[in-house]
PDB file of C-alpha atoms in Angstrom:
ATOM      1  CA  UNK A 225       0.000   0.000   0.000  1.00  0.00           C
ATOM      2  CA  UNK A 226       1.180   3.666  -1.132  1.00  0.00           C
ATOM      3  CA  UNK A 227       0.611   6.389   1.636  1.00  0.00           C
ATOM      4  CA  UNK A 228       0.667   9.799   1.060  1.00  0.00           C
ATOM      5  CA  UNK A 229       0.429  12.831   3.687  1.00  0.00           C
ATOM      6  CA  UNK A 230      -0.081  16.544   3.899  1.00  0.00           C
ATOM      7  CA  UNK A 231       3.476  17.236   3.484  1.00  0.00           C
ATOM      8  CA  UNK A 232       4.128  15.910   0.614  1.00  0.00           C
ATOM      9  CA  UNK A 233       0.561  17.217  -1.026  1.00  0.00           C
ATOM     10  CA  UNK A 234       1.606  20.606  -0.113  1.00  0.00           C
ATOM     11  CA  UNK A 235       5.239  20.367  -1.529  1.00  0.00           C
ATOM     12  CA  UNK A 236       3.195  19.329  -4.154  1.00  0.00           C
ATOM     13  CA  UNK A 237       0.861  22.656  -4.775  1.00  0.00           C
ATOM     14  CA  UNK A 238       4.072  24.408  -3.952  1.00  0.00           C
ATOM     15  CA  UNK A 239       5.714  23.222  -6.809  1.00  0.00           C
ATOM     16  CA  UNK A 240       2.913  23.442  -9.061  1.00  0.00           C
ATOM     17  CA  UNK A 241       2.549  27.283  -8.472  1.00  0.00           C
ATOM     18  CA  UNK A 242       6.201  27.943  -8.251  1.00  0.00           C
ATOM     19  CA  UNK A 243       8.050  26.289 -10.509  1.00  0.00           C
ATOM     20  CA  UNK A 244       5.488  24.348 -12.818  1.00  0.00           C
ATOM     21  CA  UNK A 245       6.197  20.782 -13.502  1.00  0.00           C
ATOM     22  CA  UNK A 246       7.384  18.274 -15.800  1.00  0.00           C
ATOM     23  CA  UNK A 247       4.285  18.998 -18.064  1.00  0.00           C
ATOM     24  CA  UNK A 248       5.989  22.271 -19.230  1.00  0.00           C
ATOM     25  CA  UNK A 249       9.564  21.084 -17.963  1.00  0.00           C
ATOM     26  CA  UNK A 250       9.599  23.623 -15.287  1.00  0.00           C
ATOM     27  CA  UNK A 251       9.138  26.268 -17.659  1.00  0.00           C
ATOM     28  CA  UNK A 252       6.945  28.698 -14.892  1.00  0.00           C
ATOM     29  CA  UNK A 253       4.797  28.365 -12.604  1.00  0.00           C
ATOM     30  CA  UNK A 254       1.134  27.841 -12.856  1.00  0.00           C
ATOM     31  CA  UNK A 255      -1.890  30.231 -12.634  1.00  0.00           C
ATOM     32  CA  UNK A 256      -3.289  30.285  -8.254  1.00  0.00           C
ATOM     33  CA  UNK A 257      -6.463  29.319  -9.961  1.00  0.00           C
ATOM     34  CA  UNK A 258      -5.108  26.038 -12.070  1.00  0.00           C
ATOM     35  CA  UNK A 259      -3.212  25.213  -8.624  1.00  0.00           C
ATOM     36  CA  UNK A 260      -6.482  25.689  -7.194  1.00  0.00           C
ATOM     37  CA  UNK A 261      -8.279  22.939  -8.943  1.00  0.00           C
ATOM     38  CA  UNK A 262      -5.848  20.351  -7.782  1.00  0.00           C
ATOM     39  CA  UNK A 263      -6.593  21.131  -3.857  1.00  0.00           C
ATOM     40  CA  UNK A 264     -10.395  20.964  -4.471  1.00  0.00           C
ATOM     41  CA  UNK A 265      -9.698  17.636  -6.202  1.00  0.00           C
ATOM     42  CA  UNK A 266      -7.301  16.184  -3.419  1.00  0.00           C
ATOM     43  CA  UNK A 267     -10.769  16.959  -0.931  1.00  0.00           C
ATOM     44  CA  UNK A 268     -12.895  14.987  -3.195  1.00  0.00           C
ATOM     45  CA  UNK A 269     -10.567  12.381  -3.404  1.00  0.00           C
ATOM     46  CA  UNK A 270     -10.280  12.076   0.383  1.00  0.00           C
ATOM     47  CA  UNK A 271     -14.187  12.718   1.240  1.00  0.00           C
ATOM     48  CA  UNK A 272     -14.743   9.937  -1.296  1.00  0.00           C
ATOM     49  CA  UNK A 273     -11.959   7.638   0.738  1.00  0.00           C
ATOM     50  CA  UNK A 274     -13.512   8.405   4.151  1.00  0.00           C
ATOM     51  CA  UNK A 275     -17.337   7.663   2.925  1.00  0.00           C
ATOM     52  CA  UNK A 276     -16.008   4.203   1.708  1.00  0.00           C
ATOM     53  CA  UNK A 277     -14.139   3.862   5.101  1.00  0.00           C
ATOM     54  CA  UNK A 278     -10.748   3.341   3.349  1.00  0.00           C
ATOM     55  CA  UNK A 279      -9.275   5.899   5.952  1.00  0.00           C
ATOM     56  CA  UNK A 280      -9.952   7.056   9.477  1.00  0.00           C
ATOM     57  CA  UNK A 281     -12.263   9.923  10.642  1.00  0.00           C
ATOM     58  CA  UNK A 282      -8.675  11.608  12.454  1.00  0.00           C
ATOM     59  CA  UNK A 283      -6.976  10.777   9.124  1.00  0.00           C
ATOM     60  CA  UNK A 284      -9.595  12.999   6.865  1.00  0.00           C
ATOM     61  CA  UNK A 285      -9.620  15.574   9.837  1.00  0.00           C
ATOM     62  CA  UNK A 286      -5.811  15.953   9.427  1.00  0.00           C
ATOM     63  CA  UNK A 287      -5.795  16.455   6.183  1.00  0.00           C
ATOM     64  CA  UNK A 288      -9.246  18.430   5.639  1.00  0.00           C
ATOM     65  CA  UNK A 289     -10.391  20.310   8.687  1.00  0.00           C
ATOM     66  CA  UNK A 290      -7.703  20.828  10.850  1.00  0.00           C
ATOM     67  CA  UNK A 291      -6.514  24.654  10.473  1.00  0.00           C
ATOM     68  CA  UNK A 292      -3.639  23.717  11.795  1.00  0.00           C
ATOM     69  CA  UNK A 293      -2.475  20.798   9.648  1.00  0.00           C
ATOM     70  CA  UNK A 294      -4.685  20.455   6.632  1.00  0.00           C
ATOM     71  CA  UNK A 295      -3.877  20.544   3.032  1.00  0.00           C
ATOM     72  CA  UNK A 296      -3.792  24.256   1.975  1.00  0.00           C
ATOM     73  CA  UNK A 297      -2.953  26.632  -0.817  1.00  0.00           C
ATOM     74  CA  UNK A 298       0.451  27.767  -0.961  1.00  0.00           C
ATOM     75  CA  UNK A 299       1.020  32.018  -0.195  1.00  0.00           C
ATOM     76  CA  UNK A 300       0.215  34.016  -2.979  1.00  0.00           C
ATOM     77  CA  UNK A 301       2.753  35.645  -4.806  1.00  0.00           C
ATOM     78  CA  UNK A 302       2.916  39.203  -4.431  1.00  0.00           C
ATOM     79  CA  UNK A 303       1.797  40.052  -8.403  1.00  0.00           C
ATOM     80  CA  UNK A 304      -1.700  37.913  -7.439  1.00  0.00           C
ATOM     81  CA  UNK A 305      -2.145  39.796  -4.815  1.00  0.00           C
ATOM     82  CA  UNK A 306      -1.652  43.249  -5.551  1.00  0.00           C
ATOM     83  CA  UNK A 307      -1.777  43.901  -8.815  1.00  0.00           C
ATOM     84  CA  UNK A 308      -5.215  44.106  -9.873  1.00  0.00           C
ATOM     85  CA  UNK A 309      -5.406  47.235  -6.939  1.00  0.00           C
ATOM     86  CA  UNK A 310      -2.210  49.570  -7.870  1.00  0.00           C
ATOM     87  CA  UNK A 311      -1.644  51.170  -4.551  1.00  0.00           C
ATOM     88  CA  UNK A 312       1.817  54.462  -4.889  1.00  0.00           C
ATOM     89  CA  UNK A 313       3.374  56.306  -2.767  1.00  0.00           C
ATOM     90  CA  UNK A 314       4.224  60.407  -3.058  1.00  0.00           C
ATOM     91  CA  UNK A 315       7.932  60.974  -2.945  1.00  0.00           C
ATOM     92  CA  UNK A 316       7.389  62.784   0.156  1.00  0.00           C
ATOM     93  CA  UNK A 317       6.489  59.316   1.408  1.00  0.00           C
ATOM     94  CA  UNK A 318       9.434  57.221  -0.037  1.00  0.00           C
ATOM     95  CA  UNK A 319      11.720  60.199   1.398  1.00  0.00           C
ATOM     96  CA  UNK A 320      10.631  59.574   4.736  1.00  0.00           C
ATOM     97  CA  UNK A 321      10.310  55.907   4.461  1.00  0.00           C
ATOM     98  CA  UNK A 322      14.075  55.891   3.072  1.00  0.00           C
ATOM     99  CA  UNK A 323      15.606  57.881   5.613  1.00  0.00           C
ATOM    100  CA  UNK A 324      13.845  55.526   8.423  1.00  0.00           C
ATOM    101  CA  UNK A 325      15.641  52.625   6.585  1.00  0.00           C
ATOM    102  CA  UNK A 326      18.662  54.445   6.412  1.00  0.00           C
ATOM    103  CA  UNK A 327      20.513  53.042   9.117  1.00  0.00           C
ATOM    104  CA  UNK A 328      18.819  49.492   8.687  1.00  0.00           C
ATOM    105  CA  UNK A 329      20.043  46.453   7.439  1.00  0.00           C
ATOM    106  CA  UNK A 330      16.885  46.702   4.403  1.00  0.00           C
ATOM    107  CA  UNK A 331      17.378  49.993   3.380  1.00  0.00           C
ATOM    108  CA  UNK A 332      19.429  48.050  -0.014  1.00  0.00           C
ATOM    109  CA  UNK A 333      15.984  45.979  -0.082  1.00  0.00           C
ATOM    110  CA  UNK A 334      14.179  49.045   0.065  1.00  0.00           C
ATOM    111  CA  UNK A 335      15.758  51.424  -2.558  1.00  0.00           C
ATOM    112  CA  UNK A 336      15.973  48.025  -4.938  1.00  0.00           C
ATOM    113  CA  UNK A 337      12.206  47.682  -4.933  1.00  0.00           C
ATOM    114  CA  UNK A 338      11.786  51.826  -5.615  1.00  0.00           C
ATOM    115  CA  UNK A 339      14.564  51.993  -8.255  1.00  0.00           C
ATOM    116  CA  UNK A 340      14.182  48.571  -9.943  1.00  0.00           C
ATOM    117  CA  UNK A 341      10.692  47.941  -9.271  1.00  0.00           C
ATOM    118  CA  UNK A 342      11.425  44.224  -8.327  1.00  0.00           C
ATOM    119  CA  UNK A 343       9.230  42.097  -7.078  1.00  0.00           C
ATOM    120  CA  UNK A 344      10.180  40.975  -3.396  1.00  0.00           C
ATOM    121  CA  UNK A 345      11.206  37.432  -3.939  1.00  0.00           C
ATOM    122  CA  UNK A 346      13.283  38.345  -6.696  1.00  0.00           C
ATOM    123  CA  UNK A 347      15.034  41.550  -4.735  1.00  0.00           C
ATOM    124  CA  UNK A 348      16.450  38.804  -2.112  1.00  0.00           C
ATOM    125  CA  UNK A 349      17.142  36.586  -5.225  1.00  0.00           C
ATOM    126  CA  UNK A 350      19.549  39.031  -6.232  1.00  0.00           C
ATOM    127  CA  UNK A 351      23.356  38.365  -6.232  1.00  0.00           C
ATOM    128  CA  UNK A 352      26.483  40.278  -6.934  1.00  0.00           C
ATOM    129  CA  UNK A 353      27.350  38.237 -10.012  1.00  0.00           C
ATOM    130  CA  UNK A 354      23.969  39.593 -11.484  1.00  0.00           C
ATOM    131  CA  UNK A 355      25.485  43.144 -11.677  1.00  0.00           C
ATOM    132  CA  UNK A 356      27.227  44.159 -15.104  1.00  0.00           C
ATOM    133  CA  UNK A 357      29.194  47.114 -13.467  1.00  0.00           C
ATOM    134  CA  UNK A 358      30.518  48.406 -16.771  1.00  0.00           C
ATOM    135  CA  UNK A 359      26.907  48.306 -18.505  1.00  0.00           C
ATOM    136  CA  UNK A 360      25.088  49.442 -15.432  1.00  0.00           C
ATOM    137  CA  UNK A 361      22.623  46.528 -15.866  1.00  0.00           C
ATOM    138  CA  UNK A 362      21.590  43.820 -13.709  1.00  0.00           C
ATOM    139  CA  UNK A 363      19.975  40.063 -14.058  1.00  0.00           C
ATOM    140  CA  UNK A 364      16.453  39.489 -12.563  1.00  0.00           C
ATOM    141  CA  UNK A 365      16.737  35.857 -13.238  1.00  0.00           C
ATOM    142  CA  UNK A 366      15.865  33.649  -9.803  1.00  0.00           C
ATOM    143  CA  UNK A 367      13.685  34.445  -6.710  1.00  0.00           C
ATOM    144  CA  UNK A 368      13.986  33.665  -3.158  1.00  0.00           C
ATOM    145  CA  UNK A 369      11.167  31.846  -1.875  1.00  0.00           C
ATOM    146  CA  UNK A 370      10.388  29.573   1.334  1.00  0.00           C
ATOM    147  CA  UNK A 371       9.464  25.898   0.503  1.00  0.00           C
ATOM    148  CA  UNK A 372       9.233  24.449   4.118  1.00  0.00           C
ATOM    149  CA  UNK A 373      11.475  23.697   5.547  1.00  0.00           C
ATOM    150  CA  UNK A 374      13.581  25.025   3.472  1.00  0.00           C
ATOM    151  CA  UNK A 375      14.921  28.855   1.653  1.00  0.00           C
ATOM    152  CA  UNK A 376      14.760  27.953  -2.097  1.00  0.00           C
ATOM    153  CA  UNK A 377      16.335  29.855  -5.148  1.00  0.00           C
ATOM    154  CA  UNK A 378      14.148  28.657  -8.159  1.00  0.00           C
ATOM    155  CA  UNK A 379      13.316  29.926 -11.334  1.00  0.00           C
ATOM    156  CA  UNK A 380      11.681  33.590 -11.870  1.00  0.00           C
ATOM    157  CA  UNK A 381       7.622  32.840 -12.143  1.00  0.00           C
ATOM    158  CA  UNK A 382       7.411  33.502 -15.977  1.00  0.00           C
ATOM    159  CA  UNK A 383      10.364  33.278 -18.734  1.00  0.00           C
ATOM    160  CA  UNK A 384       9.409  37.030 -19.006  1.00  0.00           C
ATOM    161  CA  UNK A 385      10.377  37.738 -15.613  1.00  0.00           C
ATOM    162  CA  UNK A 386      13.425  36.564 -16.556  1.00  0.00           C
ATOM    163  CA  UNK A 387      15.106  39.888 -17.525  1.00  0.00           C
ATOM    164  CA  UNK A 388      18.395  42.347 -17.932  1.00  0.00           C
ATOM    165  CA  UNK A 389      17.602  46.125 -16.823  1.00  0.00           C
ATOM    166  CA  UNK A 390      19.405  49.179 -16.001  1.00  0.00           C
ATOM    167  CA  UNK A 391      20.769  50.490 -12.950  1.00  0.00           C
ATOM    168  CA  UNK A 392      19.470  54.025 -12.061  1.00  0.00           C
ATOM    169  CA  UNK A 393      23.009  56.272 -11.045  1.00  0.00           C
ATOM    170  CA  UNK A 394      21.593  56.607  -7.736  1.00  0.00           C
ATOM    171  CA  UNK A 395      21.215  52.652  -7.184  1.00  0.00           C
ATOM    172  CA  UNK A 396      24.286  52.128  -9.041  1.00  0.00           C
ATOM    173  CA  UNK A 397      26.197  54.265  -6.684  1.00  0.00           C
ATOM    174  CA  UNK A 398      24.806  52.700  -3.292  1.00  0.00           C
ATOM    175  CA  UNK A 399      25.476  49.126  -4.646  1.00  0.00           C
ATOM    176  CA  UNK A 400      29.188  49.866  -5.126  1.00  0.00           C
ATOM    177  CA  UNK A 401      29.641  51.321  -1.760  1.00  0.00           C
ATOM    178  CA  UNK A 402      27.827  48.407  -0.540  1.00  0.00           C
ATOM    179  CA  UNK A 403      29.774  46.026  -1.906  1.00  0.00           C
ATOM    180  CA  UNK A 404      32.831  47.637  -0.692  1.00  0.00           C
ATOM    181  CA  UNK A 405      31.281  47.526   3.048  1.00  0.00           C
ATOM    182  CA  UNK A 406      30.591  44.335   2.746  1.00  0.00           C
ATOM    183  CA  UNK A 407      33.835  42.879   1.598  1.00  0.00           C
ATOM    184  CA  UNK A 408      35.299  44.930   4.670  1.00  0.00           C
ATOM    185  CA  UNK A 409      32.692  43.453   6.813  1.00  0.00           C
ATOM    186  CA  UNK A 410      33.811  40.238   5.726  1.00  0.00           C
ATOM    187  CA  UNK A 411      37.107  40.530   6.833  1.00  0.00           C
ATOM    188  CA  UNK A 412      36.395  42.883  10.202  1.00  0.00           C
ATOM    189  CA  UNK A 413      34.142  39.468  11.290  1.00  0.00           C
ATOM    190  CA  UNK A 414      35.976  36.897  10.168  1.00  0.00           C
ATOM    191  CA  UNK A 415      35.690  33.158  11.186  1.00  0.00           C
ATOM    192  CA  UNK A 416      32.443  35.177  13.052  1.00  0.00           C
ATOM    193  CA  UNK A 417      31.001  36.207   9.650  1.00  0.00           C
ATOM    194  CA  UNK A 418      27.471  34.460   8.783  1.00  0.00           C
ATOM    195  CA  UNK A 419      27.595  33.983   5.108  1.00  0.00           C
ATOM    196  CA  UNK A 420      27.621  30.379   5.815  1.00  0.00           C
ATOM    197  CA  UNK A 421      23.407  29.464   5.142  1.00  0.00           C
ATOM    198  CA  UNK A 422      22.387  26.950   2.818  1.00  0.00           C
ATOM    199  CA  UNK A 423      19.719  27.303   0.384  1.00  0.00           C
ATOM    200  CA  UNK A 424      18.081  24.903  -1.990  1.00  0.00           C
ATOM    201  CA  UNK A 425      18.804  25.293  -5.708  1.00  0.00           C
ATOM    202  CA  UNK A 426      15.668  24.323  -7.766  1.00  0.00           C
ATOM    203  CA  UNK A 427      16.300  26.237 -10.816  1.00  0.00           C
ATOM    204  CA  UNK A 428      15.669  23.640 -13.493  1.00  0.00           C
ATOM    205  CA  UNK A 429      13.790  19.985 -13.706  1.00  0.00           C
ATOM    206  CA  UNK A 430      14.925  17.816 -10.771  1.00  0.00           C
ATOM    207  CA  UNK A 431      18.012  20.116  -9.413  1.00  0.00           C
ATOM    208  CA  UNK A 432      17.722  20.074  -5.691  1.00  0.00           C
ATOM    209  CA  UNK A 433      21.273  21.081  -5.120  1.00  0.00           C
ATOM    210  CA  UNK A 434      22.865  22.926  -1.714  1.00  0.00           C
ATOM    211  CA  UNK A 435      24.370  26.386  -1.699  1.00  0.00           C
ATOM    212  CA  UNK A 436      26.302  27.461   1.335  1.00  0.00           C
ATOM    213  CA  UNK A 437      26.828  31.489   1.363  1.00  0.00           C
ATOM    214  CA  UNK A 438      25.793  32.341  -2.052  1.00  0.00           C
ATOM    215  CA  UNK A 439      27.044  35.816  -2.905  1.00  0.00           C
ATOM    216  CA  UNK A 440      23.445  37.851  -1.874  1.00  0.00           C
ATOM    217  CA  UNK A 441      23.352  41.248  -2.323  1.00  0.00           C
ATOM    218  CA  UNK A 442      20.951  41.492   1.081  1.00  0.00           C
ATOM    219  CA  UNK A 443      23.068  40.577   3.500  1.00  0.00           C
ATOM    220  CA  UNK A 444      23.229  41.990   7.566  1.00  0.00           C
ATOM    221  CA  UNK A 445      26.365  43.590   8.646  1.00  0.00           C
ATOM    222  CA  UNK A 446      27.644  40.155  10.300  1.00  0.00           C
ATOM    223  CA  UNK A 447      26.996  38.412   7.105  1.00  0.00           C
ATOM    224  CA  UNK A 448      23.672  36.550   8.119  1.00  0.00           C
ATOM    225  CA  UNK A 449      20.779  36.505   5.272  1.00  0.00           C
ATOM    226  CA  UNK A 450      18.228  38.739   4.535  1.00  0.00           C
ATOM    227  CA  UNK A 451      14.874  37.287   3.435  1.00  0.00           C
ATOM    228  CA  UNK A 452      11.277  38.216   2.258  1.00  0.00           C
ATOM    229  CA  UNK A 453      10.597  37.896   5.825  1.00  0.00           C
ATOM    230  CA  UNK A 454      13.040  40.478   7.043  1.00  0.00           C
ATOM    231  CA  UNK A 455      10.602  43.390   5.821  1.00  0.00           C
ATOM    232  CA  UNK A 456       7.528  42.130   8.007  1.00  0.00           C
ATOM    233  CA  UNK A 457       8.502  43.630  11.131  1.00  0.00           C
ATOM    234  CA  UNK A 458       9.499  46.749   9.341  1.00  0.00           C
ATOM    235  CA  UNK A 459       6.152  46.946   7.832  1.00  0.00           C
ATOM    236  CA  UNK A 460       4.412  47.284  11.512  1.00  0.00           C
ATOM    237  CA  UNK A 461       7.536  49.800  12.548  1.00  0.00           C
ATOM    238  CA  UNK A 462       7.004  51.975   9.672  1.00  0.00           C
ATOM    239  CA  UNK A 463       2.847  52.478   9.534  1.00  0.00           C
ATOM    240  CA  UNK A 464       3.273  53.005  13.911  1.00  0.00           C
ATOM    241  CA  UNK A 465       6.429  55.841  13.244  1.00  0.00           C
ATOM    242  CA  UNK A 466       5.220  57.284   9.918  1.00  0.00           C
ATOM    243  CA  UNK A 467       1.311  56.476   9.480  1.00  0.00           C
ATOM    244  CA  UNK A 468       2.564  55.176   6.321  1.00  0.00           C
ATOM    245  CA  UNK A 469       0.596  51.856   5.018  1.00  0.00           C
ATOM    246  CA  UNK A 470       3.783  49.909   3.970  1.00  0.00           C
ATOM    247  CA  UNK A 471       3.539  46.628   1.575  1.00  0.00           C
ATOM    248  CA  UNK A 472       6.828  46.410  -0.203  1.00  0.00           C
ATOM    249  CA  UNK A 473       4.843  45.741  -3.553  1.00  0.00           C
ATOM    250  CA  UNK A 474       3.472  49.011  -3.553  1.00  0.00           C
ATOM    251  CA  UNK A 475       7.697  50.270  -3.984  1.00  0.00           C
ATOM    252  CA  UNK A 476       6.592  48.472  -7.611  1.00  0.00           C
ATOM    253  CA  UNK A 477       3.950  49.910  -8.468  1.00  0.00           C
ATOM    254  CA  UNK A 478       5.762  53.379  -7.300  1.00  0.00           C
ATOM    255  CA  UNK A 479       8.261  52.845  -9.662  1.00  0.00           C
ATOM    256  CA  UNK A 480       6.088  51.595 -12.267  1.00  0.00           C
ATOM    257  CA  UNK A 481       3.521  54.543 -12.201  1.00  0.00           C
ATOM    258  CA  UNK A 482       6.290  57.022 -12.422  1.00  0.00           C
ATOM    259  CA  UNK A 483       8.037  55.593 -15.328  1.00  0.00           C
ATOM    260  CA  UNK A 484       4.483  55.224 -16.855  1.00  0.00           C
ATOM    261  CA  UNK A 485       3.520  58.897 -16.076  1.00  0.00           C
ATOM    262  CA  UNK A 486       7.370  60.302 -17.834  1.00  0.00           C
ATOM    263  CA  UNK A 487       5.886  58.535 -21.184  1.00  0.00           C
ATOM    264  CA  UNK A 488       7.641  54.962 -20.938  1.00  0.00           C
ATOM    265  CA  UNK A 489       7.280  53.295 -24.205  1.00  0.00           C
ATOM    266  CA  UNK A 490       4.717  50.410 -23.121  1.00  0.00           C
ATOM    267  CA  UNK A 491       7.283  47.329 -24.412  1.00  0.00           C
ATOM    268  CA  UNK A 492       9.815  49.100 -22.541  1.00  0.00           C
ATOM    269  CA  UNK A 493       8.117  48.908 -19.217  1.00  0.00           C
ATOM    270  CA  UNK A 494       6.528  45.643 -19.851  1.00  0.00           C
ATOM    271  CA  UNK A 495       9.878  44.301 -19.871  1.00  0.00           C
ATOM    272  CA  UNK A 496      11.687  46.489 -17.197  1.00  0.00           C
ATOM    273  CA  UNK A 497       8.341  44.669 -14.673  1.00  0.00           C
ATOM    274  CA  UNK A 498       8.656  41.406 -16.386  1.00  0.00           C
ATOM    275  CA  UNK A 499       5.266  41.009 -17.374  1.00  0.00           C
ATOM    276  CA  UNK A 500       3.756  38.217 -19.265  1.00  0.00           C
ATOM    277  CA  UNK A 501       0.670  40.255 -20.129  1.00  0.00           C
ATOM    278  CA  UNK A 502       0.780  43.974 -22.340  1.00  0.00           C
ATOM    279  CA  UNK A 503      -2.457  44.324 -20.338  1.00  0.00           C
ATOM    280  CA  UNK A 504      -0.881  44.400 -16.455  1.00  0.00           C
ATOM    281  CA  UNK A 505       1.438  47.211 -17.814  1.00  0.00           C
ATOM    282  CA  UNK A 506      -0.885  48.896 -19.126  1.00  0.00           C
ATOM    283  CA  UNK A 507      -2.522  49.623 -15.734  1.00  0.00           C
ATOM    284  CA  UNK A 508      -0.031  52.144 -15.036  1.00  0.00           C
ATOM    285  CA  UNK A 509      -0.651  54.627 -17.136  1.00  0.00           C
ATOM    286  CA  UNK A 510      -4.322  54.831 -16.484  1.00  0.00           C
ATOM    287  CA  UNK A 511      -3.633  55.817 -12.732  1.00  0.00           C
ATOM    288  CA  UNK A 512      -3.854  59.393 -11.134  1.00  0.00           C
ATOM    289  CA  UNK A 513      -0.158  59.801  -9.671  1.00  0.00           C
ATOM    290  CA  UNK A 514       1.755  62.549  -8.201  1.00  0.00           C
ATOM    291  CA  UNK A 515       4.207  62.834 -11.176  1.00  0.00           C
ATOM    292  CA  UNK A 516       0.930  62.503 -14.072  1.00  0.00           C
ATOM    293  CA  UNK A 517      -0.449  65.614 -12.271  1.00  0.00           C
ATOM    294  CA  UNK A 518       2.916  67.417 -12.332  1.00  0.00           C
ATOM    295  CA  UNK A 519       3.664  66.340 -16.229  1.00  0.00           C
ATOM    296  CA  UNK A 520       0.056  67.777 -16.887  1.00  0.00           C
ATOM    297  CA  UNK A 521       1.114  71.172 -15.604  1.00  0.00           C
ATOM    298  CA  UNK A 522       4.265  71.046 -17.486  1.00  0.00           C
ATOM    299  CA  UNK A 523       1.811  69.964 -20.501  1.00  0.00           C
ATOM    300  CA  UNK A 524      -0.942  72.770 -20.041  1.00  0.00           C
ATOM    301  CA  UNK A 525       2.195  75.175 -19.640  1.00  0.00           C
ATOM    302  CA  UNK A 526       2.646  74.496 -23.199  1.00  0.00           C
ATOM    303  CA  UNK A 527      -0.152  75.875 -24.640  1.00  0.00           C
TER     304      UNK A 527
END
């Protein structure tokens, strides 16, 4: 007899969401609603088991009503959640949100969301090696996501995700001096420096490999790992300090909305956000923003 348990249903969904499958040989990840199908199916299946009394009544609870332990979807991705309701902030609000961060270990998360407009799984995806410091570009090519029990690097959600961009001067200048900090860090710590965390490697069909200290960009002073996690705290801290409602999507849509409003060609910010879909980018230049009000000024100037 073959058994089968939450776990390994859930790694299951997670994969299916994530990373696809060998169906479209881990191409990208399906749609939440496809994934969806397959939990409601896995219910059937084991309402139809416990009616013919081919497993116990604590065996279906387990997997079916516990909150605690049963089957569930896995946590949206941040582009499911939040796209369909574009939410900005005024630069008055990234300047004081910024200078909050400042002395933080996530103010590099934070000004690589508002000048890259990543998403946040791929912002702690990002490595030094992705950096082209001569062409002032950098690789969005992985994301950082938790598969329990484990931090996984796998493969960006769509092969349009997958993308080269440019580094904004401003960026470009704070990632040097970074760098720089962090190779001196390295050596001020030494033996006691943290880069030493393994993370799964999932990036094509069947690679589960181990990476010990990958070279991450987000990285505390000591060396220890900065996650997707990391910003939760910091999202209570800064709407209590600042009365600032902080999701580190919205950073995205900022930067989006901006670039949108200063005339953007549409293919050119389609693939600066990665989108699979004309019609997601397109979004951002319907939207009343702070800049579109200024640029109609400047416009109405004119005539």
């Amino acid at each position: 007899m073959i058994s089968i348990g939450v776990g390994e249903l859930k790694n299951y969904l997670i994969q299916l969401y994530y990373r696809g499958s060998p169906y479209n040989k881990f191409a990208k990840g399906y749609e939440y609603s496809y994934v969806e199908g397959f939990l409601k199916l896995f219910y059937l299946l084991w309402g139809y088991a416990r009616r013919m009394l081919w497993i116990s009544r604590n065996t279906y609870r387990t997997m079916c009503e516990d909150k605690k332990m049963r089957l569930e979807m896995p946590k949206k991705m941040d582009d499911d959640i939040y796209d369909n309701n574009i939410e900005t902030y005024t630069q008055e609000e990234i300047q004081r949100m910024a200078e909050r961060l400042k002395s933080t270990n996530l103010y590099t998360a934070f000004l690589l969301g508002y000048y890259l407009g990543v998403r946040i799984s791929e912002c702690f995806g990002l490595m030094w090696s992705d950096i082209d410091w001569e062409a002032h570009t950098i690789r969005i090519e992985r994301q950082l996501l938790m598969e329990s029990p484990h931090r996984v690097l796998s493969q960006c959600k769509t092969a349009t995700a997958r993308r080269t961009i440019d580094i904004p001067d401003k960026l470009y200048d704070h990632l040097k001096e970074l760098k720089k900090e962090q190779e001196e860090n390295r050596k001020f710590y030494g033996r006691s420096y943290k880069a030493n965390e393994n993370v799964k490697v999932r990036l094509k069909a069947n690679q589960d490999d181990n990476l010990k200290g990958g070279d991450f960009i987000n990285r505390q002073k000591n060396g220890q790992l900065l996650t997707p996690d990391s910003m939760k705290s910091w999202a209570v801290k800064i709407e209590k300090e600042l009365g600032i409602h902080f999701k580190y999507h919205n950073l995205r849509h900022t930067h989006a909305s901006i670039l949108a409003a200063c005339n953007t060609p549409i293919p050119k910010l389609k693939h600066r956000l990665g989108h699979s879909k004309i019609e997601t980018t397109t979004k951002y230049y319907i939207g009343e923003t702070e800049v579109a009000k200024d640029k109609l000024k400047e416009a109405l100037e004119m005539l």
